[in-house]
Short mmCIF file of C-alpha atoms in Angstrom, two decimals:
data_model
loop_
_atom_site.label_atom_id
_atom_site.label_comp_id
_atom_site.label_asym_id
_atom_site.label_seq_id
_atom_site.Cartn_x
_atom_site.Cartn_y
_atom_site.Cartn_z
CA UNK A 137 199.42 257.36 51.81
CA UNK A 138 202.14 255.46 54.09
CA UNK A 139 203.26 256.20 57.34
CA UNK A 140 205.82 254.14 59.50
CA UNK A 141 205.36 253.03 63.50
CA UNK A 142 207.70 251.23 65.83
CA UNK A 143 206.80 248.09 65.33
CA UNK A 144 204.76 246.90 68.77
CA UNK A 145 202.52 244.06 70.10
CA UNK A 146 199.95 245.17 67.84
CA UNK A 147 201.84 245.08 64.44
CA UNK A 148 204.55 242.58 65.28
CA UNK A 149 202.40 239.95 64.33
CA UNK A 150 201.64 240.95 61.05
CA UNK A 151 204.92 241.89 60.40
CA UNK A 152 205.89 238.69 61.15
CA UNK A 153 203.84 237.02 58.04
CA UNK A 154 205.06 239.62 55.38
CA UNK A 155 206.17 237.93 51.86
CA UNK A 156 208.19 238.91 49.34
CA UNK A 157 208.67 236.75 45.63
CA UNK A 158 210.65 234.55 45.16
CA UNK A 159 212.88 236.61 43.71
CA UNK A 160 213.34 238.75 45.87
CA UNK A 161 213.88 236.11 48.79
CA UNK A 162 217.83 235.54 48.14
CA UNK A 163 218.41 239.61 48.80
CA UNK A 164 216.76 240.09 52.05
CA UNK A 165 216.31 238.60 55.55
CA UNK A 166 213.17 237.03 56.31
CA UNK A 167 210.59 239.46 58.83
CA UNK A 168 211.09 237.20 61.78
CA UNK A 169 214.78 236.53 61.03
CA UNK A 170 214.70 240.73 61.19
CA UNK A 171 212.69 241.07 64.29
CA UNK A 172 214.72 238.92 66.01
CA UNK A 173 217.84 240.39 65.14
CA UNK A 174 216.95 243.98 66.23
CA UNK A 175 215.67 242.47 69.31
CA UNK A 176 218.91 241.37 70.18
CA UNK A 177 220.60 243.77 69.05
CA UNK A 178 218.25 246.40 70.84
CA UNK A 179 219.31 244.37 74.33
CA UNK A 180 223.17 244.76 73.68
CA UNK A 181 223.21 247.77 72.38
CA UNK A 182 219.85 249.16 71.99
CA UNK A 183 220.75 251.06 68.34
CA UNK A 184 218.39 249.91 65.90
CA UNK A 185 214.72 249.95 65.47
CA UNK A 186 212.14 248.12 63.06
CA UNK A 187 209.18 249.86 62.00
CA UNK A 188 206.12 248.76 60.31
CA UNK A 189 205.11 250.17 57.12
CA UNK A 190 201.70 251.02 57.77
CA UNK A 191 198.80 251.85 54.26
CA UNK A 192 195.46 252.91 56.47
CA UNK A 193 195.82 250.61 59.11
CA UNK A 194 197.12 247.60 57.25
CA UNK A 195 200.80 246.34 57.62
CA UNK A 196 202.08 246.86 53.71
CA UNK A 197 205.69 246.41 54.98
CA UNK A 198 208.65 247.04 57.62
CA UNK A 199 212.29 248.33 57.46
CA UNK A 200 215.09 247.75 59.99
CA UNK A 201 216.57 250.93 61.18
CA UNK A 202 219.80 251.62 62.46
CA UNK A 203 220.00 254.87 64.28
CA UNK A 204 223.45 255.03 65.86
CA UNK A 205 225.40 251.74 65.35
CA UNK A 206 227.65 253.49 62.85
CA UNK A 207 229.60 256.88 64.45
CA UNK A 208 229.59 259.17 61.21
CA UNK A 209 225.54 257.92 59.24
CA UNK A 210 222.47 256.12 59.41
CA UNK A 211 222.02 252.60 57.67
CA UNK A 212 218.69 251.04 57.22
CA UNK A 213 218.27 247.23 55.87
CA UNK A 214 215.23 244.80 55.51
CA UNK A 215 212.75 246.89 53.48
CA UNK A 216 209.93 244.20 52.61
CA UNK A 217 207.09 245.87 51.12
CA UNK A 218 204.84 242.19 51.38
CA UNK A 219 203.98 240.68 47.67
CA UNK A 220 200.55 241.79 47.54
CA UNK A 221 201.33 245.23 48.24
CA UNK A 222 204.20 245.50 45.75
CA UNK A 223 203.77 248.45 42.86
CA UNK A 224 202.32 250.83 44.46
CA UNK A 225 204.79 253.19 45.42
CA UNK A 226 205.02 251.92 48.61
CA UNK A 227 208.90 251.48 49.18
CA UNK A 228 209.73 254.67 47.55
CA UNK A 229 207.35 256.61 50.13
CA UNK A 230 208.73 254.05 52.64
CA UNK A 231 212.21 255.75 52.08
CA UNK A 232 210.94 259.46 52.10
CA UNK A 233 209.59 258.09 55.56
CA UNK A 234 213.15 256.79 56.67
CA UNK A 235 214.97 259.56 55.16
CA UNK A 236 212.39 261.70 57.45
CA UNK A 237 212.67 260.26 60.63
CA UNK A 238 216.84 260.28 60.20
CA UNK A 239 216.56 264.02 59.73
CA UNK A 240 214.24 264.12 62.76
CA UNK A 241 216.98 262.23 64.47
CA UNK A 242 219.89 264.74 63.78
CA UNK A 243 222.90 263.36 64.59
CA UNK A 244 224.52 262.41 60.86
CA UNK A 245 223.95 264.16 57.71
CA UNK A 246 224.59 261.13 55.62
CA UNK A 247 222.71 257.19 55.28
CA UNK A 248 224.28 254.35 53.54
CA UNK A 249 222.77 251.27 52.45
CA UNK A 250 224.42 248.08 50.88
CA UNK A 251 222.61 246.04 47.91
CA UNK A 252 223.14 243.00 46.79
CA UNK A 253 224.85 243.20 42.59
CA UNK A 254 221.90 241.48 41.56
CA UNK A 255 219.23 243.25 42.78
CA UNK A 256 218.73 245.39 39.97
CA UNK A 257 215.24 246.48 41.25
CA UNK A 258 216.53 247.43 44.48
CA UNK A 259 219.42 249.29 43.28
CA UNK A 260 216.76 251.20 40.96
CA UNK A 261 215.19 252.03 43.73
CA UNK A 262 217.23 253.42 45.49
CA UNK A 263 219.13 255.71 42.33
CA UNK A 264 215.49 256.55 41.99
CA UNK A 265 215.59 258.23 45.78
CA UNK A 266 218.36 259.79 45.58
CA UNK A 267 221.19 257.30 46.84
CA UNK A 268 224.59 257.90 44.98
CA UNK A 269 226.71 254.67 44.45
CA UNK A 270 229.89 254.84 46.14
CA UNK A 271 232.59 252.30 44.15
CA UNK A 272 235.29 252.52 46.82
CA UNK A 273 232.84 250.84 49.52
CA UNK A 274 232.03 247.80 47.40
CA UNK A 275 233.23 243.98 48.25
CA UNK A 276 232.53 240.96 46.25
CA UNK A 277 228.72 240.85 46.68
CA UNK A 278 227.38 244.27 47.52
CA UNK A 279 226.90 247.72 45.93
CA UNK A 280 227.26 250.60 48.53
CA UNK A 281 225.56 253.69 48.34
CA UNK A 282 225.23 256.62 50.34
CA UNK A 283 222.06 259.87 50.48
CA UNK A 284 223.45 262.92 52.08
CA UNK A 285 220.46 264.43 53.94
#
């Protein structure tokens, strides 16, 4: 079972050293390239949050969360479930976590998430969950899709 926490001095570290394949390293933003974003962006604006995916006590993961950048839905990016922790259901319960702590939140009734065209696990993923592709929001190198929650 996986639960998600604000990532704080005592997972930021581990966050920090989370891997994913090779692969998968050309569709996402390294962990400290994420933690450093949301850090700044958190200053400016303070609108996003990153929060570590969490199996027992270990670190499995994290996901960037963005709470109220957008005016009308959610958006979260940077899901990294770390190589040695992939297949195992983790990201899917990761998303029932985000899709949670949006509804918690309130304020929009719909997320949105962009994926890379080549990501063909991601996008499975995310069909899988529930996300609905939305054609009319695409550009040259990213799917959009959208969950009504």
């Amino acid at each position: 079972m996986i639960f998600l926490r604000e990532v704080d001095i005592s997972s930021v570290e581990q966050c920090s050293k989370l891997k994913c394949t090779e692969d998968q390293l050309r569709f996402t933003n390294s962990p400290i390239w994420t933690l450093l974003q949301a850090s700044y962006d958190n200053s400016i604006r303070g609108k996003c949050k990153v929060y570590a995916i969490f199996c027992k006590e270990t670190v499995v993961g994290m996901v960037r969360l963005d709470f109220s950048v957008f005016d009308n839905h959610y958006e979260f990016t940077d899901l990294i479930i770390d190589k040695d922790h992939q297949r195992k259901h983790y990201a899917t319960d990761a998303i029932k976590e985000v899709i949670g702590l949006f509804l918690e939140d309130g304020k929009h009734r719909t997320i949105r998430i962009h994926v890379a065209k080549e990501n063909t696990s991601a996008i499975r993923l995310y069909e899988k969950s529930g996300f609905v592709h939305q054609p009319d929001s695409d550009n040259e190198y990213f799917y959009s899709f959208y969950l009504n929650i």
